Amino acid sequence: MEKLISKEISAKDAGRRLGDYLKTEMELTKAQIRRLKYQENALRVNGCQERVTCLLKEGDLLEVLIKNSRDAEEKLVPVEGDLDILYEDEDVICIWKPAGIVVHPVGCHKEDSISNYLTAYFRKKNEMVQIRSIGRLDKDTSGVLVFAKNRIAAARLWAQKEQGIFQKEYLAVCEGSFAPEEYETEQTIDMPIGKCRDYPGKMCIDPDGKRAVTHYLAIKGGKVRLRLETGRTHQIRVHMEWAGHPLAGDPLYGNGVRGKTQTALCAYKAEFLQPFSHDRIQVTEDRLKEQL
């Protein structure tokens, strides 16, 4: 799949070098520009391939062709599977992930991940898409997953995550009793998370771990709405256990039984800016609100 971006050069940008325009006006990184330099016909002015040193003139038509690498696509085995597509445009696709399915191939799940299914979906459409997940969800967590379709879209969405523009909200059912202030005001947990030395596969509060920030608000019963500033492994599960409110059914951090119960957690909303048009996109899935 290729993406063509066209720009007409205005009077204020006349006389600028193409490389400078790509960096400041089109917000491409040095690495992205370097890649485009060595791709045939990736940088064209008035239909002719040009170098980044080219001086632009008013009225010039600049065309930037973004190509995906087939090598990256072929690393994933295409497998037909059910996909619940919530939103799609030429740069982004949002999927609803049920609990029990992994995002990427791992361990014994080599060919039954969301990524395998997406590869088959795009192969069937004859689109060469270099899918990149913007964050991920644990196997037992359901919710909205966002994938970029090309390298530049992925870089811009990750930058949005770092800047706090890309936001996800979660719903969960927690154990324990909530204090009145936890219903009235959003609470913040700012505690570092690291790997548990004595329990492989489990995370814990660790003074030497990475900073992790979770905001939560109790809404009714044991239901909680959460949003994250960081994206550490098992962050919500670790933080809510630390706060005395482990997630219901959690077999690792709560009172659930491994293999018999599922964690009551879903990522029900994702909000971000379209990587190129900067339109605000909000993808919300309410199907689990009644269960949670």
XYZ file of C-alpha atoms in Angstrom:
292
model
C 0.000 0.000 0.000
C 1.293 3.430 -0.946
C 0.214 6.818 0.355
C 0.648 9.929 -1.787
C 0.702 13.337 -0.092
C 0.425 16.391 -2.354
C 1.199 19.978 -1.353
C 1.164 23.184 -3.399
C 4.007 25.484 -2.397
C 2.796 28.883 -1.203
C 4.542 32.237 -1.609
C 5.827 32.170 1.965
C 7.652 28.884 1.344
C 9.198 29.878 -1.982
C 12.989 29.683 -1.910
C 13.140 27.061 0.832
C 15.004 23.796 0.399
C 12.841 20.718 -0.011
C 14.454 18.971 2.973
C 13.693 21.916 5.261
C 10.076 22.033 4.053
C 9.631 18.295 4.691
C 10.906 18.700 8.237
C 9.073 21.848 9.333
C 5.865 21.935 7.280
C 5.231 18.209 6.814
C 6.603 17.259 10.246
C 8.787 14.423 8.968
C 11.721 13.280 11.069
C 15.304 13.185 9.831
C 15.140 9.386 9.643
C 11.907 9.496 7.609
C 13.373 12.057 5.190
C 16.556 10.006 4.846
C 14.484 6.957 3.930
C 12.510 8.891 1.316
C 15.728 10.177 -0.271
C 16.717 6.679 -1.348
C 13.323 5.498 -2.588
C 12.583 5.886 -6.288
C 10.043 8.640 -7.025
C 9.330 9.163 -3.331
C 10.044 12.916 -3.595
C 8.688 14.642 -6.694
C 8.301 18.298 -7.615
C 6.083 19.023 -10.613
C 6.227 15.331 -11.519
C 10.029 15.042 -11.481
C 12.105 13.285 -8.837
C 14.105 15.834 -6.819
C 16.794 15.940 -4.163
C 16.233 17.403 -0.707
C 18.514 20.319 -1.712
C 16.024 21.420 -4.402
C 14.838 25.036 -4.000
C 11.048 25.283 -4.032
C 9.117 27.912 -6.005
C 5.640 29.343 -5.485
C 3.070 27.143 -7.201
C 5.277 24.035 -7.281
C 3.398 20.775 -6.731
C 5.239 18.645 -4.181
C 4.368 14.939 -4.044
C 5.634 12.662 -1.255
C 5.114 8.931 -1.801
C 5.163 6.782 1.339
C 5.809 3.127 0.601
C 5.489 0.137 2.881
C 8.118 -2.576 2.915
C 6.967 -6.050 1.848
C 9.699 -7.552 4.036
C 7.952 -6.278 7.175
C 4.593 -7.585 5.943
C 5.924 -11.081 5.270
C 7.179 -11.582 8.827
C 3.569 -12.221 9.889
C 1.693 -15.322 8.771
C -1.685 -14.325 7.274
C -4.477 -16.292 8.960
C -8.200 -15.836 8.337
C -9.969 -14.843 11.529
C -12.860 -12.779 12.833
C -12.126 -9.053 12.965
C -14.461 -6.493 14.508
C -13.405 -3.255 12.786
C -14.577 -0.125 14.618
C -12.864 2.496 12.444
C -10.609 2.565 9.381
C -9.029 5.180 7.119
C -5.966 5.120 4.860
C -3.550 5.453 7.807
C -5.263 3.907 10.842
C -7.421 0.911 11.692
C -9.120 0.325 15.065
C -10.136 -3.174 16.144
C -12.205 -4.540 19.012
C -10.148 -7.256 20.740
C -12.111 -9.858 22.727
C -10.599 -11.240 25.932
C -8.548 -14.382 25.388
C -6.833 -13.293 22.161
C -3.253 -11.981 21.938
C -2.296 -8.884 19.939
C 0.952 -10.252 18.449
C 2.245 -13.806 17.882
C 3.833 -15.095 21.082
C 4.553 -18.478 22.683
C 2.044 -21.057 21.515
C -0.033 -18.342 19.808
C 1.981 -18.122 16.588
C -0.901 -17.867 14.150
C -3.997 -16.841 16.129
C -3.233 -13.228 17.046
C -5.007 -10.040 15.961
C -1.888 -9.201 13.919
C -2.180 -12.480 11.974
C -5.836 -11.748 11.234
C -5.063 -8.195 10.111
C -2.302 -9.425 7.799
C -4.803 -11.767 6.103
C -7.406 -8.979 5.934
C -5.066 -6.643 4.064
C -3.632 -9.434 1.909
C -7.164 -10.278 0.787
C -7.686 -6.616 -0.161
C -4.367 -6.731 -2.038
C -3.001 -3.961 0.182
C 0.608 -4.054 1.336
C 0.175 -2.615 4.835
C 2.910 -2.421 7.449
C 0.740 -2.710 10.571
C 2.114 -1.363 13.833
C 0.116 -1.481 17.064
C 0.008 1.730 19.086
C 0.157 0.109 22.501
C -1.244 -3.303 23.280
C -3.665 -5.085 25.592
C -3.057 -8.123 27.799
C -4.487 -11.398 26.532
C -7.291 -11.352 29.133
C -8.188 -7.687 28.505
C -10.800 -6.784 25.901
C -11.014 -3.433 24.202
C -10.115 -1.011 21.437
C -6.790 -1.570 19.659
C -5.278 1.053 17.368
C -2.955 0.074 14.516
C -1.068 2.373 12.145
C -0.852 1.310 8.505
C 2.509 2.890 7.695
C 5.745 3.847 9.431
C 5.130 7.612 9.485
C 1.589 7.270 10.870
C 2.966 4.983 13.599
C 5.701 7.456 14.566
C 3.198 10.293 14.809
C 0.733 8.305 16.904
C 3.511 7.223 19.298
C 4.522 10.872 19.603
C 0.902 11.666 20.505
C 1.065 9.035 23.265
C 4.212 10.613 24.675
C 2.589 14.066 24.571
C -0.630 12.858 26.209
C -2.710 13.574 23.084
C -3.439 9.898 22.405
C -5.692 8.738 25.250
C -7.353 5.470 26.191
C -10.021 5.017 28.841
C -10.783 1.753 30.621
C -13.676 0.305 32.576
C -13.159 -2.286 35.296
C -14.887 -4.015 38.176
C -12.792 -3.952 41.338
C -12.931 -5.667 44.695
C -12.926 -3.920 48.057
C -14.868 -0.931 49.380
C -14.346 2.548 47.966
C -14.114 5.646 50.140
C -16.536 8.537 49.412
C -13.749 10.693 47.928
C -12.973 7.958 45.369
C -16.481 8.474 43.928
C -16.289 12.269 44.006
C -12.789 13.072 42.734
C -10.452 11.332 40.320
C -7.652 9.642 42.272
C -4.069 9.328 41.056
C -1.620 6.492 41.676
C 1.967 7.445 40.867
C 4.016 4.380 41.768
C 6.905 2.757 39.825
C 6.431 -0.738 38.451
C 9.030 -3.467 37.874
C 9.246 -7.228 37.476
C 8.690 -9.409 40.536
C 11.964 -11.196 41.195
C 10.338 -14.202 42.840
C 7.375 -14.579 40.478
C 8.164 -14.761 36.726
C 5.499 -13.097 34.610
C 4.234 -10.921 37.440
C 4.839 -7.202 37.975
C 4.902 -5.305 41.246
C 5.458 -1.910 42.843
C 9.230 -1.449 42.732
C 11.134 1.705 43.816
C 13.703 0.876 41.135
C 11.073 0.238 38.450
C 9.733 2.524 35.727
C 7.423 5.394 36.599
C 3.742 4.504 36.190
C 0.758 6.855 36.592
C -2.883 5.732 36.736
C -5.974 7.915 37.289
C -9.226 6.321 38.440
C -12.718 7.283 39.526
C -15.242 4.948 41.173
C -18.617 5.318 39.440
C -21.020 2.814 41.057
C -20.795 -0.462 42.898
C -17.337 -1.803 42.167
C -17.155 -0.189 38.747
C -14.229 2.108 38.001
C -13.275 4.333 35.079
C -9.517 4.586 34.493
C -7.072 6.437 32.253
C -3.316 6.054 31.996
C -0.451 8.489 31.606
C 2.028 5.648 31.072
C 1.742 2.184 29.564
C 3.589 -0.282 31.770
C 2.936 -4.019 31.647
C -0.072 -4.942 33.858
C -0.167 -1.302 35.065
C -3.870 -1.113 35.970
C -3.836 -4.535 37.620
C -0.745 -3.753 39.725
C -1.864 -0.262 40.741
C -5.386 -1.253 41.696
C -4.094 -4.163 43.771
C -1.714 -1.736 45.532
C -4.668 0.624 46.191
C -6.625 -2.205 47.820
C -8.978 -2.665 44.854
C -7.728 -5.662 42.824
C -9.652 -6.305 39.628
C -12.465 -8.819 39.960
C -11.558 -12.201 38.534
C -7.877 -11.349 38.170
C -6.028 -14.688 38.567
C -2.625 -13.030 39.025
C -3.302 -10.015 41.240
C -6.759 -10.696 42.664
C -8.917 -13.621 43.760
C -9.485 -15.178 40.348
C -8.470 -18.700 39.401
C -6.062 -19.104 36.489
C -7.812 -20.690 33.504
C -11.267 -20.428 35.069
C -11.915 -16.690 35.486
C -11.182 -13.610 33.400
C -10.148 -10.173 34.563
C -13.047 -7.680 34.446
C -11.263 -5.007 32.435
C -11.830 -3.448 29.017
C -10.370 -0.511 27.080
C -13.640 0.983 25.905
C -12.420 4.239 24.321
C -9.461 5.548 22.306
C -9.041 9.178 21.271
C -6.287 10.593 19.049
C -5.550 12.905 16.118
C -5.485 11.541 12.571
C -1.722 11.395 11.854
C -1.844 13.563 8.713
C -5.077 15.597 8.706
C -4.994 16.128 12.508
C -8.772 15.588 12.713
C -9.792 14.370 16.172
C -10.922 10.740 16.142
C -12.792 9.110 19.015
C -13.518 5.390 18.901
C -15.853 4.176 21.638
C -17.202 0.702 22.242
C -19.958 0.352 24.812
C -20.726 -3.353 24.469
C -19.151 -4.322 27.815
C -20.482 -1.442 29.892
C -23.448 -3.480 31.055
C -21.302 -6.430 32.121
C -18.702 -4.283 33.864
